[in-house]
Amino acid sequence: MRTRRLPVVFAALAFAASACTSTPETSSAAPATTTQTTPVPSTTVSKPPEEPYLTATPTLELSENAARPGTRLKFGEQAVIPYYSSYAKGLLGVSVTVDTAPVTEEEIGKLALKDEDKKKIRGKTFFFVREKLTNIDGANLTRIRVPSMHATTRSGGWPGSVLAVGRSVDVTGCQEEVFAPPSFSTKGAEYETCELMFGIISDPIVSFSYTKAPYEDSPSHSVTWHR
């Protein structure tokens, strides 16, 4: 109880002293107080990039930096073609080469193929079709699919393609990356992949042609790589 009365007693003594003294009362100003408000950090939510070509196919034009229809190159040389992702249109550098390797039982066992399909490639030769892609102008080409090309063998025929539904097709020396990585959105970015084909060693692949728009399916209007 004593602790509750202390403020009252001190207040009475202070009042009595002020009443008995002849000293003029001076008032002391209350100390100035400042209120500091901590700023609330602003939060910005980054929006995902727009995908104008997710469902729509854009018109691709031939710029001065793109390969002209009818362009012929050697294996390993780069052609620049108009290309697009779901995000943007841009210029894509493409080069293609081919390596060969024998089809072995060990490699056949790595492939998710039906038995009848495995029989088709026994005794054949693998063709490792290697594509190197380069982002030429810095367009956002994230997650593009590898350009589809037509392969032709020495006899004028076509090699066989090894396809596995729902998964990539990989053997020793040839790893397939169907889509470009998220980093493929800056100028100079590179990306490599390998498509697995097969045939006979005496009838190798001698050319590839790219015929998608703005090119066409004819030698004078496509881009062609040859051995």
PDB file of C-alpha atoms in Angstrom:
ATOM      1  CA  MET A   1       0.000   0.000   0.000  1.00  0.00           C
ATOM      2  CA  ARG A   2       2.909   2.334   0.724  1.00  0.00           C
ATOM      3  CA  THR A   3       4.056   2.245  -2.814  1.00  0.00           C
ATOM      4  CA  ARG A   4       0.701   3.519  -4.034  1.00  0.00           C
ATOM      5  CA  ARG A   5       0.814   6.631  -1.785  1.00  0.00           C
ATOM      6  CA  LEU A   6       4.327   7.777  -2.671  1.00  0.00           C
ATOM      7  CA  PRO A   7       3.308   9.817  -5.709  1.00  0.00           C
ATOM      8  CA  VAL A   8       0.610  11.654  -3.687  1.00  0.00           C
ATOM      9  CA  VAL A   9       3.001  12.595  -0.808  1.00  0.00           C
ATOM     10  CA  PHE A  10       5.647  13.890  -3.138  1.00  0.00           C
ATOM     11  CA  ALA A  11       3.086  15.993  -4.969  1.00  0.00           C
ATOM     12  CA  ALA A  12       1.853  17.584  -1.666  1.00  0.00           C
ATOM     13  CA  LEU A  13       5.365  18.495  -0.548  1.00  0.00           C
ATOM     14  CA  ALA A  14       6.092  20.100  -3.840  1.00  0.00           C
ATOM     15  CA  PHE A  15       2.889  22.168  -3.625  1.00  0.00           C
ATOM     16  CA  ALA A  16       3.607  23.325  -0.041  1.00  0.00           C
ATOM     17  CA  ALA A  17       7.106  24.429  -0.892  1.00  0.00           C
ATOM     18  CA  SER A  18       5.901  26.494  -3.763  1.00  0.00           C
ATOM     19  CA  ALA A  19       3.281  28.224  -1.556  1.00  0.00           C
ATOM     20  CA  CYS A  20       5.745  29.272   1.248  1.00  0.00           C
ATOM     21  CA  THR A  21       8.623  30.556  -0.818  1.00  0.00           C
ATOM     22  CA  SER A  22       8.793  34.104  -2.166  1.00  0.00           C
ATOM     23  CA  THR A  23      10.906  33.046  -5.091  1.00  0.00           C
ATOM     24  CA  PRO A  24       9.026  33.678  -8.313  1.00  0.00           C
ATOM     25  CA  GLU A  25       7.849  30.538  -9.907  1.00  0.00           C
ATOM     26  CA  THR A  26       9.602  29.662 -13.046  1.00  0.00           C
ATOM     27  CA  SER A  27       8.060  27.300 -15.460  1.00  0.00           C
ATOM     28  CA  SER A  28      10.247  24.834 -17.218  1.00  0.00           C
ATOM     29  CA  ALA A  29       9.285  23.992 -20.755  1.00  0.00           C
ATOM     30  CA  ALA A  30       8.620  20.387 -21.440  1.00  0.00           C
ATOM     31  CA  PRO A  31      11.445  18.817 -23.381  1.00  0.00           C
ATOM     32  CA  ALA A  32      10.759  18.613 -27.068  1.00  0.00           C
ATOM     33  CA  THR A  33      10.069  15.150 -28.270  1.00  0.00           C
ATOM     34  CA  THR A  34      10.489  13.808 -31.751  1.00  0.00           C
ATOM     35  CA  THR A  35       8.681  10.854 -33.114  1.00  0.00           C
ATOM     36  CA  GLN A  36      10.575   8.677 -35.534  1.00  0.00           C
ATOM     37  CA  THR A  37       8.566   6.589 -37.927  1.00  0.00           C
ATOM     38  CA  THR A  38      10.283   3.598 -39.398  1.00  0.00           C
ATOM     39  CA  PRO A  39       9.489   3.576 -43.093  1.00  0.00           C
ATOM     40  CA  VAL A  40       7.755   0.479 -44.280  1.00  0.00           C
ATOM     41  CA  PRO A  41       9.852  -1.094 -47.015  1.00  0.00           C
ATOM     42  CA  SER A  42       8.055  -1.076 -50.315  1.00  0.00           C
ATOM     43  CA  THR A  43       7.476  -4.463 -51.792  1.00  0.00           C
ATOM     44  CA  THR A  44       7.370  -4.871 -55.542  1.00  0.00           C
ATOM     45  CA  VAL A  45       6.043  -8.038 -57.043  1.00  0.00           C
ATOM     46  CA  SER A  46       7.852  -8.882 -60.252  1.00  0.00           C
ATOM     47  CA  LYS A  47       5.473  -9.929 -62.970  1.00  0.00           C
ATOM     48  CA  PRO A  48       6.365 -12.902 -65.126  1.00  0.00           C
ATOM     49  CA  PRO A  49       7.295 -11.936 -68.680  1.00  0.00           C
ATOM     50  CA  GLU A  50       4.445 -11.813 -71.140  1.00  0.00           C
ATOM     51  CA  GLU A  51       4.081 -14.664 -73.618  1.00  0.00           C
ATOM     52  CA  PRO A  52       2.470 -13.145 -76.706  1.00  0.00           C
ATOM     53  CA  TYR A  53       3.418 -16.145 -78.852  1.00  0.00           C
ATOM     54  CA  LEU A  54       2.334 -18.869 -76.473  1.00  0.00           C
ATOM     55  CA  THR A  55      -0.649 -19.682 -78.678  1.00  0.00           C
ATOM     56  CA  ALA A  56      -0.139 -17.374 -81.658  1.00  0.00           C
ATOM     57  CA  THR A  57       2.436 -17.866 -84.407  1.00  0.00           C
ATOM     58  CA  PRO A  58       4.217 -14.635 -85.339  1.00  0.00           C
ATOM     59  CA  THR A  59       5.298 -13.638 -88.814  1.00  0.00           C
ATOM     60  CA  LEU A  60       9.073 -13.936 -89.134  1.00  0.00           C
ATOM     61  CA  GLU A  61      10.845 -11.509 -91.444  1.00  0.00           C
ATOM     62  CA  LEU A  62      14.192 -11.833 -93.189  1.00  0.00           C
ATOM     63  CA  SER A  63      16.412  -9.109 -91.746  1.00  0.00           C
ATOM     64  CA  GLU A  64      19.740  -8.076 -93.243  1.00  0.00           C
ATOM     65  CA  ASN A  65      21.527 -10.286 -90.683  1.00  0.00           C
ATOM     66  CA  ALA A  66      19.568 -13.446 -91.511  1.00  0.00           C
ATOM     67  CA  ALA A  67      20.624 -16.110 -94.002  1.00  0.00           C
ATOM     68  CA  ARG A  68      19.070 -15.626 -97.415  1.00  0.00           C
ATOM     69  CA  PRO A  69      16.878 -18.365 -98.916  1.00  0.00           C
ATOM     70  CA  GLY A  70      19.068 -20.787-100.839  1.00  0.00           C
ATOM     71  CA  THR A  71      22.056 -20.363 -98.496  1.00  0.00           C
ATOM     72  CA  ARG A  72      24.413 -23.378 -98.493  1.00  0.00           C
ATOM     73  CA  LEU A  73      26.950 -24.014 -95.762  1.00  0.00           C
ATOM     74  CA  LYS A  74      29.419 -26.684 -94.733  1.00  0.00           C
ATOM     75  CA  PHE A  75      28.838 -28.808 -91.632  1.00  0.00           C
ATOM     76  CA  GLY A  76      29.976 -26.761 -88.636  1.00  0.00           C
ATOM     77  CA  GLU A  77      29.324 -23.358 -90.228  1.00  0.00           C
ATOM     78  CA  GLN A  78      26.770 -21.061 -88.622  1.00  0.00           C
ATOM     79  CA  ALA A  79      23.620 -19.769 -90.273  1.00  0.00           C
ATOM     80  CA  VAL A  80      21.535 -17.023 -88.664  1.00  0.00           C
ATOM     81  CA  ILE A  81      17.792 -17.613 -88.953  1.00  0.00           C
ATOM     82  CA  PRO A  82      14.716 -15.742 -87.674  1.00  0.00           C
ATOM     83  CA  TYR A  83      13.233 -17.652 -84.751  1.00  0.00           C
ATOM     84  CA  TYR A  84      10.807 -17.144 -81.898  1.00  0.00           C
ATOM     85  CA  SER A  85       9.921 -18.352 -78.430  1.00  0.00           C
ATOM     86  CA  SER A  86       6.641 -17.851 -76.618  1.00  0.00           C
ATOM     87  CA  TYR A  87       8.165 -14.587 -75.327  1.00  0.00           C
ATOM     88  CA  ALA A  88       9.800 -12.876 -78.302  1.00  0.00           C
ATOM     89  CA  LYS A  89      11.065 -12.947 -81.870  1.00  0.00           C
ATOM     90  CA  GLY A  90      14.796 -12.889 -82.464  1.00  0.00           C
ATOM     91  CA  LEU A  91      17.785 -14.169 -84.402  1.00  0.00           C
ATOM     92  CA  LEU A  92      19.189 -17.633 -83.790  1.00  0.00           C
ATOM     93  CA  GLY A  93      22.606 -18.863 -84.848  1.00  0.00           C
ATOM     94  CA  VAL A  94      22.589 -22.534 -85.860  1.00  0.00           C
ATOM     95  CA  SER A  95      25.389 -24.911 -86.789  1.00  0.00           C
ATOM     96  CA  VAL A  96      25.165 -28.680 -87.251  1.00  0.00           C
ATOM     97  CA  THR A  97      27.662 -31.556 -87.397  1.00  0.00           C
ATOM     98  CA  VAL A  98      27.379 -35.353 -87.479  1.00  0.00           C
ATOM     99  CA  ASP A  99      29.405 -38.029 -85.685  1.00  0.00           C
ATOM    100  CA  THR A 100      28.951 -41.800 -85.955  1.00  0.00           C
ATOM    101  CA  ALA A 101      29.169 -44.667 -83.479  1.00  0.00           C
ATOM    102  CA  PRO A 102      28.303 -48.375 -83.704  1.00  0.00           C
ATOM    103  CA  VAL A 103      25.032 -49.531 -82.179  1.00  0.00           C
ATOM    104  CA  THR A 104      25.928 -51.886 -79.320  1.00  0.00           C
ATOM    105  CA  GLU A 105      23.722 -54.054 -77.129  1.00  0.00           C
ATOM    106  CA  GLU A 106      24.778 -51.992 -74.135  1.00  0.00           C
ATOM    107  CA  GLU A 107      23.490 -48.798 -75.735  1.00  0.00           C
ATOM    108  CA  ILE A 108      20.317 -50.486 -76.968  1.00  0.00           C
ATOM    109  CA  GLY A 109      19.617 -51.461 -73.373  1.00  0.00           C
ATOM    110  CA  LYS A 110      19.637 -47.778 -72.350  1.00  0.00           C
ATOM    111  CA  LEU A 111      16.828 -46.899 -74.724  1.00  0.00           C
ATOM    112  CA  ALA A 112      13.184 -47.099 -73.691  1.00  0.00           C
ATOM    113  CA  LEU A 113      12.124 -48.881 -76.866  1.00  0.00           C
ATOM    114  CA  LYS A 114       9.823 -51.763 -77.655  1.00  0.00           C
ATOM    115  CA  ASP A 115      11.474 -55.042 -78.622  1.00  0.00           C
ATOM    116  CA  GLU A 116      10.414 -54.685 -82.257  1.00  0.00           C
ATOM    117  CA  ASP A 117      12.012 -51.225 -82.385  1.00  0.00           C
ATOM    118  CA  LYS A 118      15.230 -52.507 -80.841  1.00  0.00           C
ATOM    119  CA  LYS A 119      15.455 -55.073 -83.641  1.00  0.00           C
ATOM    120  CA  LYS A 120      15.375 -52.273 -86.211  1.00  0.00           C
ATOM    121  CA  ILE A 121      18.544 -50.643 -84.915  1.00  0.00           C
ATOM    122  CA  ARG A 122      20.617 -53.785 -84.224  1.00  0.00           C
ATOM    123  CA  GLY A 123      23.625 -53.941 -86.519  1.00  0.00           C
ATOM    124  CA  LYS A 124      23.146 -50.320 -87.565  1.00  0.00           C
ATOM    125  CA  THR A 125      25.194 -47.177 -86.976  1.00  0.00           C
ATOM    126  CA  PHE A 126      24.212 -44.303 -84.702  1.00  0.00           C
ATOM    127  CA  PHE A 127      24.341 -40.827 -86.214  1.00  0.00           C
ATOM    128  CA  PHE A 128      24.936 -38.193 -83.532  1.00  0.00           C
ATOM    129  CA  VAL A 129      23.413 -35.011 -84.966  1.00  0.00           C
ATOM    130  CA  ARG A 130      24.894 -32.164 -82.936  1.00  0.00           C
ATOM    131  CA  GLU A 131      23.359 -28.717 -83.068  1.00  0.00           C
ATOM    132  CA  LYS A 132      24.927 -25.629 -81.547  1.00  0.00           C
ATOM    133  CA  LEU A 133      22.548 -22.704 -81.015  1.00  0.00           C
ATOM    134  CA  THR A 134      23.556 -19.106 -80.284  1.00  0.00           C
ATOM    135  CA  ASN A 135      21.379 -16.189 -79.198  1.00  0.00           C
ATOM    136  CA  ILE A 136      22.433 -13.540 -81.710  1.00  0.00           C
ATOM    137  CA  ASP A 137      20.550 -10.399 -80.657  1.00  0.00           C
ATOM    138  CA  GLY A 138      19.581 -10.924 -76.998  1.00  0.00           C
ATOM    139  CA  ALA A 139      15.900 -11.726 -77.559  1.00  0.00           C
ATOM    140  CA  ASN A 140      14.274 -13.835 -74.850  1.00  0.00           C
ATOM    141  CA  LEU A 141      14.507 -17.253 -76.506  1.00  0.00           C
ATOM    142  CA  THR A 142      14.064 -19.173 -73.271  1.00  0.00           C
ATOM    143  CA  ARG A 143      12.666 -22.695 -73.666  1.00  0.00           C
ATOM    144  CA  ILE A 144      12.724 -22.764 -77.462  1.00  0.00           C
ATOM    145  CA  ARG A 145      12.648 -26.154 -79.108  1.00  0.00           C
ATOM    146  CA  VAL A 146      15.577 -27.203 -81.247  1.00  0.00           C
ATOM    147  CA  PRO A 147      15.007 -26.234 -84.908  1.00  0.00           C
ATOM    148  CA  SER A 148      13.630 -29.160 -86.879  1.00  0.00           C
ATOM    149  CA  MET A 149      15.675 -30.086 -89.944  1.00  0.00           C
ATOM    150  CA  HIS A 150      15.376 -32.562 -92.792  1.00  0.00           C
ATOM    151  CA  ALA A 151      18.313 -34.980 -92.994  1.00  0.00           C
ATOM    152  CA  THR A 152      19.298 -36.622 -96.273  1.00  0.00           C
ATOM    153  CA  THR A 153      21.677 -39.548 -96.772  1.00  0.00           C
ATOM    154  CA  ARG A 154      24.120 -40.166 -99.599  1.00  0.00           C
ATOM    155  CA  SER A 155      21.606 -42.365-101.442  1.00  0.00           C
ATOM    156  CA  GLY A 156      18.980 -39.623-101.311  1.00  0.00           C
ATOM    157  CA  GLY A 157      17.044 -41.338 -98.543  1.00  0.00           C
ATOM    158  CA  TRP A 158      16.449 -40.485 -94.904  1.00  0.00           C
ATOM    159  CA  PRO A 159      18.035 -41.825 -91.729  1.00  0.00           C
ATOM    160  CA  GLY A 160      15.955 -43.407 -89.000  1.00  0.00           C
ATOM    161  CA  SER A 161      15.079 -41.420 -85.892  1.00  0.00           C
ATOM    162  CA  VAL A 162      15.147 -42.853 -82.387  1.00  0.00           C
ATOM    163  CA  LEU A 163      12.166 -41.583 -80.427  1.00  0.00           C
ATOM    164  CA  ALA A 164      11.103 -42.368 -76.877  1.00  0.00           C
ATOM    165  CA  VAL A 165       7.726 -40.963 -75.891  1.00  0.00           C
ATOM    166  CA  GLY A 166       7.811 -38.817 -72.762  1.00  0.00           C
ATOM    167  CA  ARG A 167      11.562 -38.876 -72.201  1.00  0.00           C
ATOM    168  CA  SER A 168      14.822 -37.785 -73.772  1.00  0.00           C
ATOM    169  CA  VAL A 169      16.886 -40.179 -75.855  1.00  0.00           C
ATOM    170  CA  ASP A 170      20.410 -40.477 -74.463  1.00  0.00           C
ATOM    171  CA  VAL A 171      23.263 -42.845 -75.215  1.00  0.00           C
ATOM    172  CA  THR A 172      26.959 -42.545 -74.503  1.00  0.00           C
ATOM    173  CA  GLY A 173      28.250 -39.555 -76.441  1.00  0.00           C
ATOM    174  CA  CYS A 174      24.844 -38.099 -77.327  1.00  0.00           C
ATOM    175  CA  GLN A 175      22.644 -36.349 -74.771  1.00  0.00           C
ATOM    176  CA  GLU A 176      19.469 -34.725 -76.003  1.00  0.00           C
ATOM    177  CA  GLU A 177      18.273 -31.380 -74.619  1.00  0.00           C
ATOM    178  CA  VAL A 178      14.989 -30.663 -76.337  1.00  0.00           C
ATOM    179  CA  PHE A 179      14.442 -27.186 -74.843  1.00  0.00           C
ATOM    180  CA  ALA A 180      16.860 -24.302 -74.414  1.00  0.00           C
ATOM    181  CA  PRO A 181      17.639 -23.428 -70.767  1.00  0.00           C
ATOM    182  CA  PRO A 182      16.246 -20.342 -68.949  1.00  0.00           C
ATOM    183  CA  SER A 183      19.628 -18.646 -69.399  1.00  0.00           C
ATOM    184  CA  PHE A 184      19.116 -18.573 -73.172  1.00  0.00           C
ATOM    185  CA  SER A 185      17.786 -15.027 -73.045  1.00  0.00           C
ATOM    186  CA  THR A 186      20.943 -12.936 -73.373  1.00  0.00           C
ATOM    187  CA  LYS A 187      23.044 -11.967 -76.358  1.00  0.00           C
ATOM    188  CA  GLY A 188      25.788 -14.494 -77.009  1.00  0.00           C
ATOM    189  CA  ALA A 189      24.230 -17.271 -74.908  1.00  0.00           C
ATOM    190  CA  GLU A 190      24.973 -20.737 -76.306  1.00  0.00           C
ATOM    191  CA  TYR A 191      23.231 -24.062 -76.049  1.00  0.00           C
ATOM    192  CA  GLU A 192      24.149 -27.462 -77.480  1.00  0.00           C
ATOM    193  CA  THR A 193      22.155 -30.616 -77.980  1.00  0.00           C
ATOM    194  CA  CYS A 194      22.396 -33.952 -79.780  1.00  0.00           C
ATOM    195  CA  GLU A 195      19.684 -35.760 -81.719  1.00  0.00           C
ATOM    196  CA  LEU A 196      20.019 -39.522 -82.118  1.00  0.00           C
ATOM    197  CA  MET A 197      19.482 -41.029 -85.587  1.00  0.00           C
ATOM    198  CA  PHE A 198      20.552 -44.309 -87.137  1.00  0.00           C
ATOM    199  CA  GLY A 199      21.319 -45.910 -90.487  1.00  0.00           C
ATOM    200  CA  ILE A 200      24.092 -47.805 -92.223  1.00  0.00           C
ATOM    201  CA  ILE A 201      27.683 -46.644 -92.320  1.00  0.00           C
ATOM    202  CA  SER A 202      27.840 -46.907 -96.129  1.00  0.00           C
ATOM    203  CA  ASP A 203      24.928 -44.457 -96.473  1.00  0.00           C
ATOM    204  CA  PRO A 204      25.805 -41.586 -94.118  1.00  0.00           C
ATOM    205  CA  ILE A 205      23.983 -38.297 -93.635  1.00  0.00           C
ATOM    206  CA  VAL A 206      25.313 -35.792 -96.154  1.00  0.00           C
ATOM    207  CA  SER A 207      23.006 -32.787 -95.708  1.00  0.00           C
ATOM    208  CA  PHE A 208      20.453 -31.027 -93.524  1.00  0.00           C
ATOM    209  CA  SER A 209      17.930 -28.452 -94.665  1.00  0.00           C
ATOM    210  CA  TYR A 210      15.895 -25.944 -92.666  1.00  0.00           C
ATOM    211  CA  THR A 211      12.602 -25.151 -94.366  1.00  0.00           C
ATOM    212  CA  LYS A 212      10.444 -23.400 -91.764  1.00  0.00           C
ATOM    213  CA  ALA A 213       9.081 -19.923 -92.522  1.00  0.00           C
ATOM    214  CA  PRO A 214      10.310 -17.560 -93.786  1.00  0.00           C
ATOM    215  CA  TYR A 215      12.127 -20.293 -95.760  1.00  0.00           C
ATOM    216  CA  GLU A 216      10.498 -22.944 -97.958  1.00  0.00           C
ATOM    217  CA  ASP A 217      10.858 -26.632 -98.772  1.00  0.00           C
ATOM    218  CA  SER A 218      12.967 -26.305-101.897  1.00  0.00           C
ATOM    219  CA  PRO A 219      16.746 -26.096-102.435  1.00  0.00           C
ATOM    220  CA  SER A 220      16.512 -22.514-103.689  1.00  0.00           C
ATOM    221  CA  HIS A 221      14.453 -21.311-100.725  1.00  0.00           C
ATOM    222  CA  SER A 222      15.830 -23.288 -97.762  1.00  0.00           C
ATOM    223  CA  VAL A 223      19.014 -23.116 -95.678  1.00  0.00           C
ATOM    224  CA  THR A 224      21.190 -26.179 -96.258  1.00  0.00           C
ATOM    225  CA  TRP A 225      24.241 -27.636 -94.547  1.00  0.00           C
ATOM    226  CA  HIS A 226      26.218 -30.279 -96.422  1.00  0.00           C
ATOM    227  CA  ARG A 227      29.243 -32.467 -95.844  1.00  0.00           C
TER     228      ARG A 227
END
